[in-house]
Amino acid sequence: MSSKESCRNELRTAIRQLSDRCLYSASKWAAEQLVGIEQDPAKFTPSNTRFQRGSSSIRRRFRTNEINSTPPTGVAYVSTPVMEEDEAIHGDFYLLAKSYFDCREYRRAAHVLRDQTGKKSVFLRCYALYLAGEKRKEEETIELEGPLGKSDAVNRELVSVERELSTLSKNNMIDPFGLYLYGLVLKEKGNENLARKVLVESVNSYPWNWSAWSELQSLCTTVDILNSLNLSNHWMKEFFLASVYQELRMHNEALSKYENLQGTFTFSNYLQAQIGKTQYSLREFDQVEVIFEDLLRNDPYRVEDMDTYSNVLYTKEYFSALSYLAHRVIMTDKYRPESCCIIGNYYSLKGLHEKSVMYFRRALKLNKKYLSAWTLMGHEYVEMKNTPAAVDAYRRAVDINPRDYRAWYGLGQAYEMIGMPHYALHYFQKSVFFQPIDSRLWIAMAQCYESEQLHMLEEAIKCYKRAANCNDTEAIALHRLAELHRELGQPEEAAFYYKKDLERMEAEEREGPNTVEALTFLATHYKTQKRFEEAEVYCTRLLDYTGPERETAKSLLRGMRIAQSGFPSMDVEHFHP
């Protein structure tokens, strides 16, 4: 049996089992990968070619290696036996409980299964109790503090659910789904080490539950923790590793994993979206735009991950495209957190910051742990000069994900605004630690070092150098490096950076005050060094301008004429007919 056919069969079975246990997010994820597997051409029929689209050229473009098997060559494939079902006797009670569960009547579902001892029934009963506790916790938070308030409300079912699952685990009477829930509860209670151990046991026993992998990923906060996991070499592990690499900002490693997986899951919308998000982290905005445009053509009612696409359109200031995307998600599903963020980005780009905040707040009412909304709302408060609100929003973001460089950067900006550069510097340092390839972060830190209170110009120079090496699209770093070296009395270094800045401006066909400043300094510097031919070149270019710089150039040329022995007497205009 081919690797692709094997994956198909496993996923079809997994979808049924996950749906039967009400793990619908994991079931949806598995189904998306199932239809993403490239079909055998011999089996094509008009009815099953829907996902074999002409636009697949985009998907193939980002595949670096054609692979015939998953996982990659050299990794042994571990076959996991299909689980046996155990509900033959009490199936009717389970069906009733599942119906209640699907109607969000969690306590009724748990009550129906109170006397059932089968592993499947025990899982659904405990899962229903856990969700009932989560539902009540959210209600208490809103009652006490409002929809966005902080609250000490807790899930009151955690203790009893943990006690029961712990006993079952010790007696080896728990299945992989029960282990997943046990790991989730342990994580909620802060017992991360045991939670990792339990979740690893769960995914090794039943690798098709993406929800278990996702919970395990959230507990892998360092590479050392990731490397310590004893995971079986199933092809699902490749999806997990790619996702963890992405979260740990190992972007190139993540991209390589995703592209390899496309060898089997050629038409997976999930993989295409993840490649787009990874490219976004690498600031490859043109490629990201192409990827998401293709994704929307293939999946026109998709809302998931489209907030990343809106961030690209916002960065590139594409008003009409962002307006179209906002209208599209409103018509598809207006009250999704992603939809609200897209609309918030649209109003922010129009400069309507109050309205933008309203939509980010709406996103957070729908999902209080929606990281992007907290960060983007913080940005809007900075624009509105509401520093306390901005600080609160950014702090809520880093509480959710301490690795979010945008929130740390926002905190740095906010504290810089209120004249506290030492605090700002601390937060900028956190941001560049998590995103060292973003020139904006290095520039912000350099400017902080330049502040009157710190005035650490050598440190500022180091930061500007890092920014210049990180594709400084705003063209700030080279110019500031030249100016700082000039201020520090280092003319050779200043001349080096002025020349580099001048070359960049010429390549981009841009002119402005920075051009005049660079030409003036270089002309003066080379005259001082008695390198008259080079000085004349820059003076001649200055004569093209009509302001005081023209007179400066004439004066320099006269000085050089006098300084050079045997220099023929001539009018300065000789240099510029």
Short mmCIF file of C-alpha atoms in Angstrom, two decimals, residues 202-442:
data_model
loop_
_atom_site.label_atom_id
_atom_site.label_comp_id
_atom_site.label_asym_id
_atom_site.label_seq_id
_atom_site.Cartn_x
_atom_site.Cartn_y
_atom_site.Cartn_z
CA SER A 202 -1.58 10.17 24.30
CA VAL A 203 -0.13 11.09 20.88
CA ASN A 204 2.12 8.04 20.82
CA SER A 205 -0.91 5.81 21.42
CA TYR A 206 -3.24 7.71 19.07
CA PRO A 207 -1.35 10.12 16.79
CA TRP A 208 -4.29 11.47 14.77
CA ASN A 209 -5.71 13.76 17.48
CA TRP A 210 -4.40 17.18 16.41
CA SER A 211 -5.90 18.77 19.53
CA ALA A 212 -3.53 16.71 21.69
CA TRP A 213 -0.57 17.73 19.53
CA SER A 214 -1.63 21.39 19.82
CA GLU A 215 -1.76 21.23 23.61
CA LEU A 216 1.65 19.56 23.64
CA GLN A 217 2.99 22.28 21.35
CA SER A 218 1.88 25.01 23.77
CA LEU A 219 4.04 23.32 26.44
CA CYS A 220 7.16 23.25 24.24
CA THR A 221 8.49 26.71 25.04
CA THR A 222 12.17 25.91 24.34
CA VAL A 223 14.15 23.75 21.95
CA ASP A 224 15.52 21.78 24.91
CA ILE A 225 12.01 20.84 26.02
CA LEU A 226 11.14 19.80 22.46
CA ASN A 227 14.24 17.63 22.16
CA SER A 228 13.47 15.91 25.47
CA LEU A 229 10.14 14.52 24.20
CA ASN A 230 10.11 10.78 23.43
CA LEU A 231 7.83 10.82 20.39
CA SER A 232 7.14 7.92 18.05
CA ASN A 233 8.07 8.48 14.39
CA HIS A 234 4.60 8.71 12.95
CA TRP A 235 3.95 11.07 10.04
CA MET A 236 1.79 13.25 12.32
CA LYS A 237 4.97 14.09 14.21
CA GLU A 238 6.14 16.05 11.13
CA PHE A 239 3.10 18.34 11.35
CA PHE A 240 3.78 18.81 15.06
CA LEU A 241 7.47 19.63 14.60
CA ALA A 242 6.70 22.16 11.88
CA SER A 243 4.16 23.84 14.15
CA VAL A 244 6.55 23.93 17.12
CA TYR A 245 9.38 25.31 14.97
CA GLN A 246 7.01 28.03 13.81
CA GLU A 247 6.10 28.93 17.38
CA LEU A 248 9.75 28.90 18.46
CA ARG A 249 10.52 31.26 15.53
CA MET A 250 12.71 28.68 13.81
CA HIS A 251 11.13 29.85 10.58
CA ASN A 252 13.41 28.22 8.02
CA GLU A 253 13.15 24.84 9.77
CA ALA A 254 9.36 25.18 9.89
CA LEU A 255 9.22 26.11 6.21
CA SER A 256 11.32 23.10 5.27
CA LYS A 257 9.00 20.75 7.21
CA TYR A 258 5.84 22.22 5.66
CA GLU A 259 7.26 22.05 2.13
CA ASN A 260 8.26 18.40 2.65
CA LEU A 261 4.77 17.56 3.89
CA GLN A 262 3.33 19.04 0.69
CA GLY A 263 4.86 16.08 -1.10
CA THR A 264 1.96 14.00 0.22
CA PHE A 265 -0.59 16.62 1.29
CA THR A 266 -0.26 18.61 -1.91
CA PHE A 267 -3.65 20.32 -1.73
CA SER A 268 -3.84 20.91 2.02
CA ASN A 269 -5.22 24.38 2.71
CA TYR A 270 -3.81 24.10 6.22
CA LEU A 271 -0.27 23.62 4.92
CA GLN A 272 -0.61 26.47 2.47
CA ALA A 273 -1.84 28.79 5.23
CA GLN A 274 1.00 27.77 7.54
CA ILE A 275 3.57 28.40 4.80
CA GLY A 276 2.01 31.83 4.31
CA LYS A 277 2.19 32.60 8.03
CA THR A 278 5.81 31.44 8.20
CA GLN A 279 6.71 33.61 5.22
CA TYR A 280 4.94 36.48 6.98
CA SER A 281 7.20 35.99 10.00
CA LEU A 282 10.15 36.14 7.59
CA ARG A 283 8.67 39.43 6.25
CA GLU A 284 8.38 38.03 2.72
CA PHE A 285 5.20 40.02 2.15
CA ASP A 286 5.02 39.67 -1.63
CA GLN A 287 5.11 35.87 -1.39
CA VAL A 288 2.58 35.90 1.45
CA GLU A 289 0.19 37.95 -0.65
CA VAL A 290 0.40 35.46 -3.53
CA ILE A 291 -0.13 32.49 -1.19
CA PHE A 292 -3.23 33.92 0.49
CA GLU A 293 -4.76 35.12 -2.77
CA ASP A 294 -4.47 31.57 -4.07
CA LEU A 295 -5.85 30.19 -0.81
CA LEU A 296 -8.91 32.43 -1.05
CA ARG A 297 -9.53 31.37 -4.65
CA ASN A 298 -9.52 27.72 -3.57
CA ASP A 299 -11.38 28.25 -0.27
CA PRO A 300 -13.45 31.44 -0.82
CA TYR A 301 -15.38 31.27 2.46
CA ARG A 302 -12.30 30.76 4.62
CA VAL A 303 -11.93 33.10 7.61
CA GLU A 304 -9.28 31.19 9.55
CA ASP A 305 -5.78 32.74 9.16
CA MET A 306 -7.12 35.59 7.01
CA ASP A 307 -6.15 38.06 9.74
CA THR A 308 -2.52 37.39 8.75
CA TYR A 309 -3.40 38.27 5.16
CA SER A 310 -5.04 41.49 6.39
CA ASN A 311 -1.83 42.38 8.25
CA VAL A 312 0.09 42.12 4.98
CA LEU A 313 -2.44 44.30 3.15
CA TYR A 314 -2.27 46.79 6.03
CA THR A 315 1.54 46.89 5.93
CA LYS A 316 1.52 47.42 2.16
CA GLU A 317 -1.27 50.04 2.53
CA TYR A 318 -3.53 48.30 0.01
CA PHE A 319 -6.78 50.10 0.89
CA SER A 320 -9.00 48.56 -1.78
CA ALA A 321 -7.78 44.98 -1.24
CA LEU A 322 -8.21 45.28 2.54
CA SER A 323 -11.68 46.79 2.06
CA TYR A 324 -12.64 43.87 -0.21
CA LEU A 325 -11.32 41.32 2.29
CA ALA A 326 -13.22 43.00 5.15
CA HIS A 327 -16.45 42.95 3.13
CA ARG A 328 -15.86 39.32 2.23
CA VAL A 329 -15.45 38.10 5.81
CA ILE A 330 -18.47 40.17 6.95
CA MET A 331 -20.60 38.34 4.40
CA THR A 332 -19.11 34.97 5.42
CA ASP A 333 -19.06 35.12 9.22
CA LYS A 334 -19.21 38.57 10.79
CA TYR A 335 -18.86 37.46 14.40
CA ARG A 336 -15.61 35.55 14.20
CA PRO A 337 -12.58 36.98 16.04
CA GLU A 338 -10.58 36.91 12.80
CA SER A 339 -13.32 38.84 10.98
CA CYS A 340 -13.37 41.52 13.66
CA CYS A 341 -9.57 41.87 13.48
CA ILE A 342 -9.67 42.26 9.70
CA ILE A 343 -12.32 44.99 10.00
CA GLY A 344 -10.29 46.62 12.78
CA ASN A 345 -7.23 46.67 10.51
CA TYR A 346 -9.30 48.28 7.76
CA TYR A 347 -10.49 51.12 10.01
CA SER A 348 -6.97 51.56 11.41
CA LEU A 349 -5.59 52.01 7.89
CA LYS A 350 -8.24 54.68 7.30
CA GLY A 351 -7.09 56.45 10.48
CA LEU A 352 -10.37 55.75 12.34
CA HIS A 353 -8.67 54.49 15.49
CA GLU A 354 -11.69 54.64 17.83
CA LYS A 355 -13.73 52.49 15.45
CA SER A 356 -10.77 50.15 15.03
CA VAL A 357 -10.57 49.67 18.82
CA MET A 358 -14.28 48.89 18.88
CA TYR A 359 -13.77 45.94 16.52
CA PHE A 360 -10.70 44.66 18.34
CA ARG A 361 -12.69 44.73 21.57
CA ARG A 362 -15.46 42.82 19.82
CA ALA A 363 -12.92 40.18 18.74
CA LEU A 364 -11.83 39.82 22.36
CA LYS A 365 -15.41 39.46 23.59
CA LEU A 366 -15.65 36.49 21.23
CA ASN A 367 -12.28 35.06 22.30
CA LYS A 368 -10.54 36.67 25.25
CA LYS A 369 -7.32 34.80 24.48
CA TYR A 370 -7.13 36.01 20.89
CA LEU A 371 -3.54 37.26 20.88
CA SER A 372 -3.56 39.41 17.74
CA ALA A 373 -6.51 41.47 18.95
CA TRP A 374 -4.78 42.46 22.20
CA THR A 375 -1.61 43.46 20.34
CA LEU A 376 -3.38 45.36 17.57
CA MET A 377 -5.61 47.13 20.09
CA GLY A 378 -2.46 48.20 21.93
CA HIS A 379 -1.13 49.69 18.68
CA GLU A 380 -4.34 51.67 18.27
CA TYR A 381 -4.13 53.04 21.81
CA VAL A 382 -0.55 54.15 21.07
CA GLU A 383 -1.87 56.03 18.02
CA MET A 384 -4.54 57.61 20.24
CA LYS A 385 -1.85 58.57 22.83
CA ASN A 386 -3.71 56.51 25.46
CA THR A 387 -0.59 55.02 27.02
CA PRO A 388 -2.15 53.31 30.09
CA ALA A 389 -4.67 51.47 27.92
CA ALA A 390 -1.92 50.49 25.47
CA VAL A 391 0.27 49.11 28.26
CA ASP A 392 -2.65 47.09 29.64
CA ALA A 393 -3.43 45.62 26.19
CA TYR A 394 0.20 44.67 25.54
CA ARG A 395 0.54 43.11 29.00
CA ARG A 396 -2.55 41.00 28.39
CA ALA A 397 -0.94 39.86 25.11
CA VAL A 398 2.32 38.75 26.74
CA ASP A 399 0.34 37.00 29.48
CA ILE A 400 -1.22 34.87 26.74
CA ASN A 401 2.01 34.33 24.80
CA PRO A 402 5.29 35.50 26.37
CA ARG A 403 7.00 34.95 22.98
CA ASP A 404 4.93 37.57 21.13
CA TYR A 405 7.58 40.05 19.97
CA ARG A 406 4.95 42.55 18.78
CA ALA A 407 3.56 42.98 22.29
CA TRP A 408 7.04 43.45 23.80
CA TYR A 409 7.80 45.99 21.08
CA GLY A 410 4.55 47.78 21.83
CA LEU A 411 5.39 47.96 25.53
CA GLY A 412 8.75 49.49 24.62
CA GLN A 413 7.03 52.11 22.47
CA ALA A 414 4.52 52.93 25.20
CA TYR A 415 7.17 53.43 27.89
CA GLU A 416 9.27 55.48 25.48
CA MET A 417 6.27 57.76 24.94
CA ILE A 418 6.05 58.52 28.67
CA GLY A 419 9.78 59.20 28.96
CA MET A 420 10.92 55.99 30.66
CA PRO A 421 13.73 54.79 28.36
CA HIS A 422 15.19 52.25 30.83
CA TYR A 423 11.88 50.36 30.90
CA ALA A 424 11.49 50.83 27.14
CA LEU A 425 14.95 49.40 26.52
CA HIS A 426 14.13 46.28 28.54
CA TYR A 427 11.04 45.61 26.42
CA PHE A 428 12.81 46.33 23.13
CA GLN A 429 15.50 43.83 24.13
CA LYS A 430 12.79 41.22 24.75
CA SER A 431 11.27 41.91 21.34
CA VAL A 432 14.55 41.51 19.39
CA PHE A 433 15.30 38.31 21.31
CA PHE A 434 12.14 36.75 19.88
CA GLN A 435 12.37 38.37 16.41
CA PRO A 436 16.01 39.19 15.62
CA ILE A 437 15.40 39.56 11.86
CA ASP A 438 13.09 42.60 12.09
CA SER A 439 14.98 45.83 11.41
CA ARG A 440 12.26 47.97 13.02
CA LEU A 441 12.95 46.45 16.42
CA TRP A 442 16.69 47.12 16.21
#
